[in-house]
CSV table of C-alpha atoms and ligand atoms in Angstrom, one decimal:
chain,number,residue,atom,x,y,z
A,1,MET,CA,22.1,11.2,27.7
A,2,SER,CA,22.8,7.9,29.4
A,3,GLN,CA,24.5,5.4,27.1
A,4,THR,CA,23.0,2.5,28.8
A,5,LEU,CA,20.1,1.0,26.7
A,6,ALA,CA,16.7,2.0,28.0
A,7,LEU,CA,15.9,-1.7,27.7
A,8,LEU,CA,18.5,-2.3,30.4
A,9,GLY,CA,17.5,0.6,32.7
A,10,GLY,CA,19.1,3.6,30.9
A,11,THR,CA,17.3,6.8,29.9
A,12,PRO,CA,15.3,6.6,26.6
A,13,VAL,CA,16.4,8.7,23.7
A,14,ARG,CA,12.8,9.8,23.3
A,15,THR,CA,10.0,10.2,25.8
A,16,LYS,CA,7.7,12.6,23.8
A,17,PRO,CA,5.1,10.9,21.5
A,18,PHE,CA,5.5,11.3,17.8
A,19,THR,CA,2.8,12.9,15.6
A,20,SER,CA,-0.4,10.9,16.0
A,21,TRP,CA,-2.9,9.9,13.3
A,22,PRO,CA,-5.4,10.8,11.9
A,23,ILE,CA,-5.1,14.6,11.7
A,24,PHE,CA,-8.3,16.6,11.5
A,25,GLY,CA,-9.7,19.9,12.4
A,26,LYS,CA,-12.5,22.4,12.1
A,27,SER,CA,-12.9,21.8,8.4
A,28,GLU,CA,-13.8,18.1,8.9
A,29,GLU,CA,-16.3,19.1,11.7
A,30,LYS,CA,-17.9,21.7,9.5
A,31,SER,CA,-18.1,19.4,6.5
A,32,LEU,CA,-19.5,16.5,8.4
A,33,LEU,CA,-22.2,18.7,10.0
A,34,ARG,CA,-23.1,20.2,6.6
A,35,THR,CA,-23.5,16.7,5.2
A,36,LEU,CA,-25.6,15.6,8.2
A,37,ARG,CA,-27.9,18.6,8.0
A,38,SER,CA,-28.3,18.3,4.2
A,39,GLY,CA,-29.9,14.9,4.7
A,40,LYS,CA,-28.1,13.8,1.6
A,41,TRP,CA,-26.0,10.9,2.9
A,42,GLY,CA,-25.8,8.5,0.0
A,43,ARG,CA,-23.4,8.5,-3.0
A,44,LEU,CA,-26.3,9.2,-5.4
A,45,ASP,CA,-27.9,12.0,-3.3
A,46,GLY,CA,-25.1,14.4,-2.4
A,47,PRO,CA,-22.2,16.3,-3.9
A,48,GLU,CA,-19.2,15.1,-1.7
A,49,THR,CA,-18.3,11.8,-3.4
A,50,ALA,CA,-18.6,13.2,-6.9
A,51,LYS,CA,-16.5,16.2,-6.0
A,52,PHE,CA,-13.9,14.0,-4.3
A,53,GLU,CA,-13.6,11.6,-7.2
A,54,LYS,CA,-12.9,14.5,-9.6
A,55,ARG,CA,-10.3,16.1,-7.3
A,56,PHE,CA,-8.5,12.9,-6.4
A,57,ALA,CA,-8.4,11.7,-10.1
A,58,ALA,CA,-7.0,15.0,-11.3
A,59,MET,CA,-4.4,15.1,-8.6
A,60,HIS,CA,-3.3,11.6,-9.7
A,61,GLY,CA,-3.1,12.4,-13.4
A,62,CYS,CA,-6.3,10.6,-14.3
A,63,LYS,CA,-9.6,11.5,-16.1
A,64,HIS,CA,-11.6,9.1,-14.0
A,65,GLY,CA,-12.0,8.3,-10.3
A,66,ILE,CA,-14.6,5.9,-9.0
A,67,ALA,CA,-14.7,6.0,-5.2
A,68,MET,CA,-15.8,2.8,-3.3
A,69,VAL,CA,-16.1,1.2,0.0
A,70,ASN,CA,-12.5,0.0,0.4
A,71,GLY,CA,-9.2,-0.8,-1.4
A,72,THR,CA,-9.9,-4.5,-1.5
A,73,VAL,CA,-13.1,-4.2,-3.4
A,74,SER,CA,-11.5,-1.7,-5.8
A,75,LEU,CA,-8.8,-4.3,-6.7
A,76,ARG,CA,-11.5,-6.9,-7.4
A,77,ILE,CA,-13.6,-4.5,-9.4
A,78,ALA,CA,-10.6,-3.4,-11.5
A,79,LEU,CA,-9.9,-7.1,-12.3
A,80,MET,CA,-13.5,-7.7,-13.2
A,81,ALA,CA,-13.7,-4.6,-15.4
A,82,GLY,CA,-10.4,-5.5,-17.0
A,83,GLY,CA,-11.9,-8.7,-18.3
A,84,ILE,CA,-10.2,-11.2,-16.0
A,85,ARG,CA,-12.1,-14.5,-16.1
A,86,ALA,CA,-12.2,-17.7,-14.1
A,87,GLY,CA,-8.8,-19.4,-14.0
A,88,ASP,CA,-6.9,-16.6,-15.5
A,89,GLU,CA,-3.5,-16.0,-13.8
A,90,VAL,CA,-2.6,-12.7,-12.2
A,91,ILE,CA,0.9,-12.0,-11.1
A,92,VAL,CA,1.3,-10.4,-7.6
A,93,PRO,CA,4.1,-9.9,-5.1
A,94,PRO,CA,4.4,-12.0,-2.0
A,95,TYR,CA,5.4,-9.1,0.1
A,96,THR,CA,2.2,-7.1,0.4
A,97,PHE,CA,-1.1,-7.0,2.4
A,98,PHE,CA,-3.5,-10.0,2.0
A,99,SER,CA,-5.9,-8.1,-0.3
A,100,THR,CA,-3.5,-7.8,-3.2
A,101,ALA,CA,-3.9,-11.5,-3.7
A,102,SER,CA,-7.2,-12.3,-2.0
A,103,ALA,CA,-8.9,-9.9,-4.4
A,104,VAL,CA,-7.6,-12.0,-7.2
A,105,VAL,CA,-9.1,-15.2,-5.7
A,106,GLU,CA,-12.4,-13.3,-5.2
A,107,ALA,CA,-12.4,-12.5,-8.9
A,108,ASN,CA,-12.1,-16.2,-9.4
A,109,ALA,CA,-8.6,-15.9,-10.8
A,110,VAL,CA,-5.3,-17.5,-9.8
A,111,PRO,CA,-2.7,-15.4,-7.9
A,112,VAL,CA,0.8,-16.3,-9.1
A,113,PHE,CA,3.6,-15.0,-6.8
A,114,ALA,CA,6.7,-13.4,-8.2
A,115,ASP,CA,9.5,-12.4,-5.8
A,116,ILE,CA,10.4,-8.8,-4.8
A,117,ASP,CA,13.7,-7.1,-5.3
A,118,LEU,CA,15.7,-7.2,-2.0
A,119,ASP,CA,16.7,-3.5,-2.2
A,120,THR,CA,13.4,-1.8,-3.2
A,121,PHE,CA,10.9,-4.4,-1.7
A,122,ASN,CA,8.9,-4.0,-4.9
A,123,LEU,CA,8.1,-6.6,-7.6
A,124,ASP,CA,11.3,-7.7,-9.4
A,125,PRO,CA,10.5,-7.4,-13.2
A,126,LYS,CA,12.7,-10.4,-13.9
A,127,ALA,CA,10.7,-12.5,-11.5
A,128,VAL,CA,7.5,-11.3,-13.2
A,129,GLU,CA,8.8,-12.3,-16.6
A,130,ALA,CA,9.7,-15.7,-15.3
A,131,ALA,CA,6.2,-16.1,-13.9
A,132,ILE,CA,4.4,-15.4,-17.1
A,133,THR,CA,2.6,-18.4,-18.6
A,134,PRO,CA,0.0,-18.6,-21.5
A,135,ARG,CA,-2.7,-18.2,-18.8
A,136,THR,CA,-1.3,-14.9,-17.5
A,137,ARG,CA,-3.7,-12.0,-18.0
A,138,ALA,CA,-2.7,-9.3,-15.5
A,139,ILE,CA,0.0,-8.0,-13.2
A,140,ILE,CA,-0.6,-6.2,-9.9
A,141,PRO,CA,2.5,-4.3,-8.9
A,142,VAL,CA,2.2,-2.8,-5.4
A,143,HIS,CA,3.9,0.5,-4.8
A,144,PHE,CA,5.1,-0.8,-1.5
A,145,ALA,CA,5.4,1.6,1.4
A,146,GLY,CA,4.6,4.4,-1.1
A,147,GLN,CA,7.6,3.9,-3.5
A,148,PRO,CA,6.5,3.3,-7.1
A,149,ALA,CA,7.3,-0.1,-8.4
A,150,ASP,CA,9.6,-0.4,-11.5
A,151,MET,CA,6.7,0.6,-13.8
A,152,ARG,CA,8.9,1.2,-16.9
A,153,ALA,CA,10.0,-2.5,-16.9
A,154,ILE,CA,6.6,-3.8,-15.9
A,155,MET,CA,4.7,-1.8,-18.5
A,156,ALA,CA,7.2,-2.9,-21.2
A,157,LEU,CA,6.6,-6.6,-20.3
A,158,ALA,CA,2.8,-6.0,-20.1
A,159,ARG,CA,2.6,-4.2,-23.5
A,160,LYS,CA,4.5,-7.0,-25.2
A,161,ARG,CA,2.2,-9.7,-23.9
A,162,LYS,CA,-1.0,-7.6,-23.8
A,163,LEU,CA,-1.5,-7.9,-20.0
A,164,LEU,CA,-3.6,-5.6,-17.9
A,165,VAL,CA,-1.6,-3.7,-15.2
A,166,ILE,CA,-3.4,-2.7,-12.0
A,167,GLU,CA,-1.4,-0.6,-9.7
A,168,ASP,CA,-2.1,-1.4,-6.1
A,169,ALA,CA,-1.4,2.1,-4.8
A,170,ALA,CA,-3.0,1.6,-1.4
A,171,HIS,CA,0.2,3.1,0.1
A,172,ALA,CA,1.0,5.5,-2.6
A,173,HIS,CA,-1.2,8.6,-2.4
A,174,ALA,CA,0.5,11.5,-4.2
A,175,ALA,CA,3.7,9.4,-4.9
A,176,SER,CA,5.2,9.7,-8.3
A,177,SER,CA,7.6,8.1,-10.8
A,178,ARG,CA,9.4,10.3,-13.3
A,179,ASN,CA,7.0,13.0,-12.1
A,180,ARG,CA,3.9,11.0,-13.1
A,181,PRO,CA,1.5,10.2,-10.2
A,182,ALA,CA,0.9,6.7,-8.9
A,183,GLY,CA,-2.4,5.6,-10.1
A,184,SER,CA,-1.8,6.9,-13.7
A,185,LEU,CA,1.3,4.6,-14.4
A,186,GLY,CA,-0.6,1.4,-15.3
A,187,ASP,CA,-4.0,0.8,-16.9
A,188,VAL,CA,-5.8,1.3,-13.7
A,189,GLY,CA,-4.9,2.3,-10.1
A,190,SER,CA,-6.4,1.2,-6.8
A,191,PHE,CA,-6.1,3.2,-3.5
A,192,SER,CA,-7.2,2.6,0.0
A,193,PHE,CA,-8.5,5.1,2.6
A,194,GLN,CA,-8.5,2.7,5.6
A,195,SER,CA,-7.6,4.2,8.9
A,196,SER,CA,-3.8,3.8,8.7
A,197,LYS,CA,-3.5,5.2,5.2
A,198,ASN,CA,-1.9,8.5,4.2
A,199,LEU,CA,-5.4,9.8,3.2
A,200,THR,CA,-8.1,8.4,5.3
A,201,SER,CA,-11.8,8.3,6.0
A,202,GLY,CA,-11.7,5.3,8.3
A,203,GLU,CA,-12.6,3.0,5.4
A,204,GLY,CA,-12.8,3.7,1.6
A,205,GLY,CA,-11.1,3.2,-1.7
A,206,ILE,CA,-10.9,4.5,-5.2
A,207,ILE,CA,-10.1,3.4,-8.7
A,208,THR,CA,-8.3,5.8,-11.0
A,209,THR,CA,-7.9,5.4,-14.8
A,210,ASN,CA,-7.5,7.3,-18.1
A,211,ASP,CA,-9.3,4.5,-20.0
A,212,ASP,CA,-13.0,5.6,-20.6
A,213,GLU,CA,-14.2,2.0,-21.2
A,214,LEU,CA,-12.6,0.6,-18.0
A,215,ALA,CA,-13.9,3.6,-16.0
A,216,ALA,CA,-17.5,3.0,-17.3
A,217,SER,CA,-17.2,-0.7,-16.5
A,218,CYS,CA,-15.8,0.0,-12.9
A,219,ARG,CA,-18.6,2.5,-12.3
A,220,SER,CA,-21.2,0.1,-13.4
A,221,ILE,CA,-19.9,-2.8,-11.3
A,222,HIS,CA,-19.7,-0.6,-8.2
A,223,ASN,CA,-23.3,0.5,-8.7
A,224,CYS,CA,-25.3,-2.7,-9.1
A,225,GLY,CA,-24.6,-3.0,-12.8
A,226,ARG,CA,-26.4,0.2,-13.7
A,227,ILE,CA,-25.5,2.2,-16.8
A,228,PRO,CA,-25.8,6.0,-17.3
A,229,THR,CA,-28.6,5.6,-19.9
A,230,GLY,CA,-30.6,3.0,-17.9
A,231,ILE,CA,-33.4,3.3,-15.5
A,232,TRP,CA,-33.1,2.7,-11.8
A,233,TYR,CA,-34.1,-1.0,-11.7
A,234,GLU,CA,-32.0,-2.0,-14.8
A,235,HIS,CA,-28.9,-4.1,-14.1
A,236,HIS,CA,-26.5,-5.2,-16.8
A,237,VAL,CA,-23.6,-7.2,-15.2
A,238,ILE,CA,-22.8,-9.1,-12.1
A,239,SER,CA,-22.0,-6.5,-9.6
A,240,GLY,CA,-23.0,-5.0,-6.2
A,241,ASN,CA,-23.4,-1.9,-4.2
A,242,TYR,CA,-19.8,-0.8,-3.4
A,243,ARG,CA,-20.5,3.0,-3.4
A,244,LEU,CA,-18.7,5.3,-1.0
A,245,GLY,CA,-21.1,7.3,1.3
A,246,GLU,CA,-21.2,11.0,1.7
A,247,PHE,CA,-19.9,11.2,5.2
A,248,GLN,CA,-16.7,9.5,4.3
A,249,SER,CA,-16.3,11.8,1.2
A,250,ALA,CA,-17.0,14.9,3.3
A,251,VAL,CA,-14.0,13.9,5.4
A,252,LEU,CA,-11.8,12.9,2.4
A,253,ASN,CA,-12.4,16.3,0.7
A,254,CYS,CA,-10.9,18.0,3.8
A,255,GLN,CA,-8.1,15.4,4.1
A,256,LEU,CA,-7.2,16.0,0.5
A,257,ASP,CA,-6.5,19.6,1.2
A,258,ARG,CA,-3.6,18.5,3.4
A,259,LEU,CA,-2.3,15.7,1.3
A,260,GLU,CA,0.2,17.7,-0.8
A,261,SER,CA,2.0,19.3,2.1
A,262,GLN,CA,1.9,16.2,4.2
A,263,THR,CA,3.4,14.1,1.4
A,264,SER,CA,6.2,16.6,0.9
A,265,THR,CA,7.0,16.6,4.7
A,266,ARG,CA,7.0,12.8,4.8
A,267,ASP,CA,9.3,12.5,1.7
A,268,ARG,CA,11.7,15.1,3.1
A,269,ASN,CA,11.9,13.5,6.5
A,270,GLY,CA,12.1,9.9,5.1
A,271,GLN,CA,15.0,10.8,2.9
A,272,TYR,CA,16.8,12.5,5.7
A,273,LEU,CA,16.4,9.6,8.1
A,274,ALA,CA,17.5,7.1,5.4
A,275,LYS,CA,20.7,9.1,4.8
A,276,ARG,CA,21.5,9.3,8.5
A,277,ILE,CA,21.0,5.7,9.4
A,278,SER,CA,22.4,4.1,6.2
A,279,VAL,CA,25.9,4.7,7.5
A,280,LEU,CA,25.4,2.1,10.2
A,281,PRO,CA,26.6,-1.4,9.3
A,282,GLY,CA,23.8,-3.8,8.3
A,283,ILE,CA,21.2,-1.1,7.9
A,284,TYR,CA,19.7,-0.9,4.4
A,285,PRO,CA,16.8,1.6,4.1
A,286,GLN,CA,14.5,0.9,1.1
A,287,LYS,CA,16.6,1.8,-2.0
A,288,ARG,CA,15.2,4.7,-3.9
A,289,PRO,CA,15.6,4.3,-7.7
A,290,SER,CA,16.2,7.4,-9.8
A,291,ASP,CA,12.7,7.0,-11.3
A,292,CYS,CA,11.1,7.7,-7.9
A,293,THR,CA,10.3,11.4,-7.9
A,294,ARG,CA,8.2,11.2,-4.8
A,295,HIS,CA,7.9,8.6,-2.1
A,296,SER,CA,4.8,8.9,0.0
A,297,TYR,CA,6.4,7.0,3.0
A,298,HIS,CA,3.3,5.2,4.1
A,299,LEU,CA,6.0,3.2,5.7
A,300,PHE,CA,9.6,3.8,6.2
A,301,MET,CA,11.2,0.5,5.6
A,302,LEU,CA,14.7,-0.9,6.1
A,303,ARG,CA,16.4,-4.2,6.0
A,304,LEU,CA,18.5,-5.0,9.1
A,305,ASP,CA,21.2,-7.6,8.4
A,306,GLY,CA,21.7,-9.0,11.9
A,307,ARG,CA,25.1,-10.4,11.2
A,308,GLU,CA,26.5,-7.2,9.8
A,309,PHE,CA,24.8,-5.1,12.5
A,310,GLY,CA,25.9,-7.5,15.3
A,311,ALA,CA,22.5,-8.2,16.8
A,312,PRO,CA,19.3,-9.9,15.6
A,313,ARG,CA,16.2,-8.0,14.6
A,314,ALA,CA,14.1,-9.1,17.5
A,315,GLY,CA,16.5,-7.6,20.0
A,316,VAL,CA,17.0,-4.5,18.0
A,317,LEU,CA,13.3,-3.8,17.8
A,318,LYS,CA,12.8,-4.3,21.5
A,319,ALA,CA,15.7,-1.9,22.2
A,320,LEU,CA,14.4,0.7,19.8
A,321,GLN,CA,10.9,0.5,21.3
A,322,ALA,CA,12.4,1.0,24.7
A,323,GLU,CA,14.2,4.1,23.4
A,324,GLY,CA,10.8,5.5,22.5
A,325,ILE,CA,10.8,4.7,18.8
A,326,PRO,CA,7.6,2.9,17.6
A,327,CYS,CA,8.7,0.3,15.1
A,328,SER,CA,7.7,-3.3,14.1
A,329,ALA,CA,8.8,-6.3,12.0
A,330,GLY,CA,5.9,-5.9,9.6
A,331,TYR,CA,4.5,-9.1,8.0
A,332,GLY,CA,5.5,-12.3,9.7
A,333,TRP,CA,5.2,-14.4,6.5
A,334,SER,CA,5.3,-14.1,2.7
A,335,LEU,CA,1.7,-13.9,1.5
A,336,HIS,CA,1.7,-17.4,-0.1
A,337,GLN,CA,2.6,-18.8,3.3
A,338,GLN,CA,-0.6,-17.6,4.9
A,339,PRO,CA,-2.9,-20.4,6.0
A,340,MET,CA,-5.5,-19.3,3.4
A,341,PHE,CA,-3.0,-20.1,0.6
A,342,ARG,CA,-1.2,-23.0,2.1
A,343,ASN,CA,-4.6,-24.7,2.7
A,344,LYS,CA,-6.2,-23.3,-0.5
A,345,ALA,CA,-9.2,-22.2,1.7
A,346,PHE,CA,-10.8,-20.5,-1.3
A,347,GLY,CA,-14.4,-21.1,-0.4
A,348,PRO,CA,-16.5,-21.2,-3.6
A,349,TYR,CA,-13.8,-19.7,-5.7
A,350,LEU,CA,-11.4,-21.5,-8.1
A,351,PRO,CA,-13.1,-24.9,-7.9
A,352,ASN,CA,-11.2,-26.3,-10.9
A,353,ALA,CA,-7.9,-24.5,-10.9
A,354,SER,CA,-7.4,-25.1,-7.2
A,355,LYS,CA,-6.6,-28.8,-7.8
A,356,ARG,CA,-3.5,-27.9,-9.8
A,357,LEU,CA,-2.3,-25.3,-7.4
A,358,ASN,CA,0.3,-25.8,-4.6
A,359,TYR,CA,1.3,-22.6,-2.8
A,360,ARG,CA,3.6,-24.6,-0.5
A,361,LYS,CA,6.0,-24.9,-3.4
A,362,VAL,CA,6.2,-21.2,-4.2
A,363,ASN,CA,9.8,-20.0,-4.1
A,364,CYS,CA,10.3,-16.3,-3.2
A,365,PRO,CA,13.4,-16.2,-1.1
A,366,ASN,CA,13.8,-12.4,-0.9
A,367,SER,CA,10.3,-12.0,0.5
A,368,ASP,CA,10.9,-14.8,2.9
A,369,LEU,CA,14.1,-13.3,4.1
A,370,VAL,CA,12.7,-9.9,4.8
A,371,CYS,CA,9.6,-11.3,6.5
A,372,ARG,CA,11.5,-13.8,8.7
A,373,GLU,CA,14.6,-11.9,9.6
A,374,GLN,CA,15.2,-8.5,8.3
A,375,CYS,CA,12.4,-6.0,7.7
A,376,VAL,CA,11.8,-3.1,10.1
A,377,TRP,CA,8.8,-0.7,9.6
A,378,LEU,CA,8.2,2.8,11.0
A,379,GLU,CA,4.7,4.2,10.3
A,380,GLN,CA,3.8,7.2,8.2
A,381,SER,CA,2.6,9.7,10.9
A,382,ILE,CA,6.1,9.7,12.5
A,383,PHE,CA,7.3,11.3,9.3
A,384,LEU,CA,4.9,14.3,9.6
A,385,GLY,CA,7.1,15.5,12.5
A,386,THR,CA,10.2,17.7,12.5
A,387,ARG,CA,13.9,17.1,11.6
A,388,ALA,CA,14.5,16.9,15.4
A,389,ASP,CA,12.1,13.9,15.4
A,390,MET,CA,14.2,12.2,12.7
A,391,ASP,CA,17.4,12.9,14.7
A,392,ASP,CA,15.9,11.2,17.7
A,393,ILE,CA,15.2,8.1,15.6
A,394,ALA,CA,18.7,8.2,14.1
A,395,ASN,CA,20.2,8.7,17.5
A,396,ALA,CA,18.3,5.7,18.9
A,397,PHE,CA,19.6,3.5,16.0
A,398,GLU,CA,23.1,4.7,16.8
A,399,LYS,CA,22.7,4.0,20.5
A,400,VAL,CA,21.4,0.6,19.8
A,401,TYR,CA,24.3,-0.1,17.4
A,402,GLU,CA,26.9,1.0,20.0
A,403,ASN,CA,25.3,-1.3,22.6
A,404,ARG,CA,24.7,-4.2,20.1
A,405,ASP,CA,26.7,-6.6,22.2
A,406,GLU,CA,24.1,-6.4,24.9
A,407,LEU,CA,21.5,-7.7,22.4
A,408,LYS,CA,23.2,-10.8,21.1
A,409,ALA,CA,21.5,-13.3,23.3
B,501,LIG,C1,-1.0,-3.0,-0.3
B,501,LIG,C2,-2.5,-3.0,0.1
B,501,LIG,N1,-3.4,-3.3,-0.8
B,501,LIG,C3,-4.7,-3.3,-0.5
B,501,LIG,C4,-5.1,-3.0,0.7
B,501,LIG,C5,-6.6,-3.1,1.0
B,501,LIG,O1,-7.2,-1.9,1.4
B,501,LIG,P1,-8.5,-1.8,2.3
B,501,LIG,O2,-8.0,-2.1,3.7
B,501,LIG,O3,-9.0,-0.4,2.1
B,501,LIG,O4,-9.4,-2.9,1.8
B,501,LIG,C6,-4.2,-2.6,1.7
B,501,LIG,C7,-4.7,-2.2,3.0
B,501,LIG,O5,-4.2,-2.3,4.1
B,501,LIG,C8,-2.8,-2.6,1.4
B,501,LIG,O6,-1.9,-2.3,2.3
């Protein structure tokens, strides 16, 4: 192997592609054809969504699963069902996808940003505590990258103050904390099945909960405000049609058969890679707390301290990509720095609260640091490969480190 960086004309560490996504086979084909031929394509007509809800909920330690069109709507419905009202404050991390906070605005509530922990990339419970005000009604911890947030500390805070806890588990299918599945750790869980996710039907989402009342409310809100004892044209609460269709559930039922073994493979490979590359100066893979009994590795994340490593992130990413390792910097900004928040472009939402809000003043230095300078992401499908794949990635990191002086400029 040439020691010259591929970026500078050397031979890349890796030329073979990594595992691609999505993975599907004959079972999906058969299931989709069966659904097509049945003519029962809607949630209320066929068996697939009802079956998927039961299986997914059971697998995630919950009595109830309510499947819906995506993992953004599921967050908003969880907030509505949980009794969040206009102007209530909801604590969210700034290091997450847009929806964690946009769903709060769409529920007419105020997102309040609390910083992440620099080692785990998850909400820092101390920052959450400091962000609580008399208006706070809920917390949305994100199990970022698929590693459960510090739910022990967050639930303790929430119980003391009677706050609703919605887990944003969009990355955390089959992840667990102290052997309890994500989605059953708070009051209600929200998952996404969008294309990139570890369980996918292109688009989709689900709410999980053990609370009968919350479940009934979510089910009603996702189904035009209907109730089980009502007639078809009888609508009880503000709501909409957010039901998941049968084709998507037909796919999800097959994907679910693979989830357990895929999650074990990702977790094994992710831990192996973390161990191999963490010996390099300035490389800090996402720290795994002892409570984390399974990481679903929707993303493999690390912090790259450019000063300690000896080269800045932009150059390292380019060099790794040239070595055949797909990787990226992830989010460019903390969420509160997105134009929507900076400009309070909330449309019809928050007409009163919006006057007192100034997202330009939010102070979340850990999130800013990882966005601006340090974070490196590798995507989940890579971790469905072999140990040799992990060795290629680790070898590429080592090669880039050895040649770091070439990347200083
Ligand atoms: C952390 C997080 N929350 C929520 C969502 C929203 O899910 P969806 O794309 O299904 O609406 C995503 C999706 O990318 C996400 O990453």
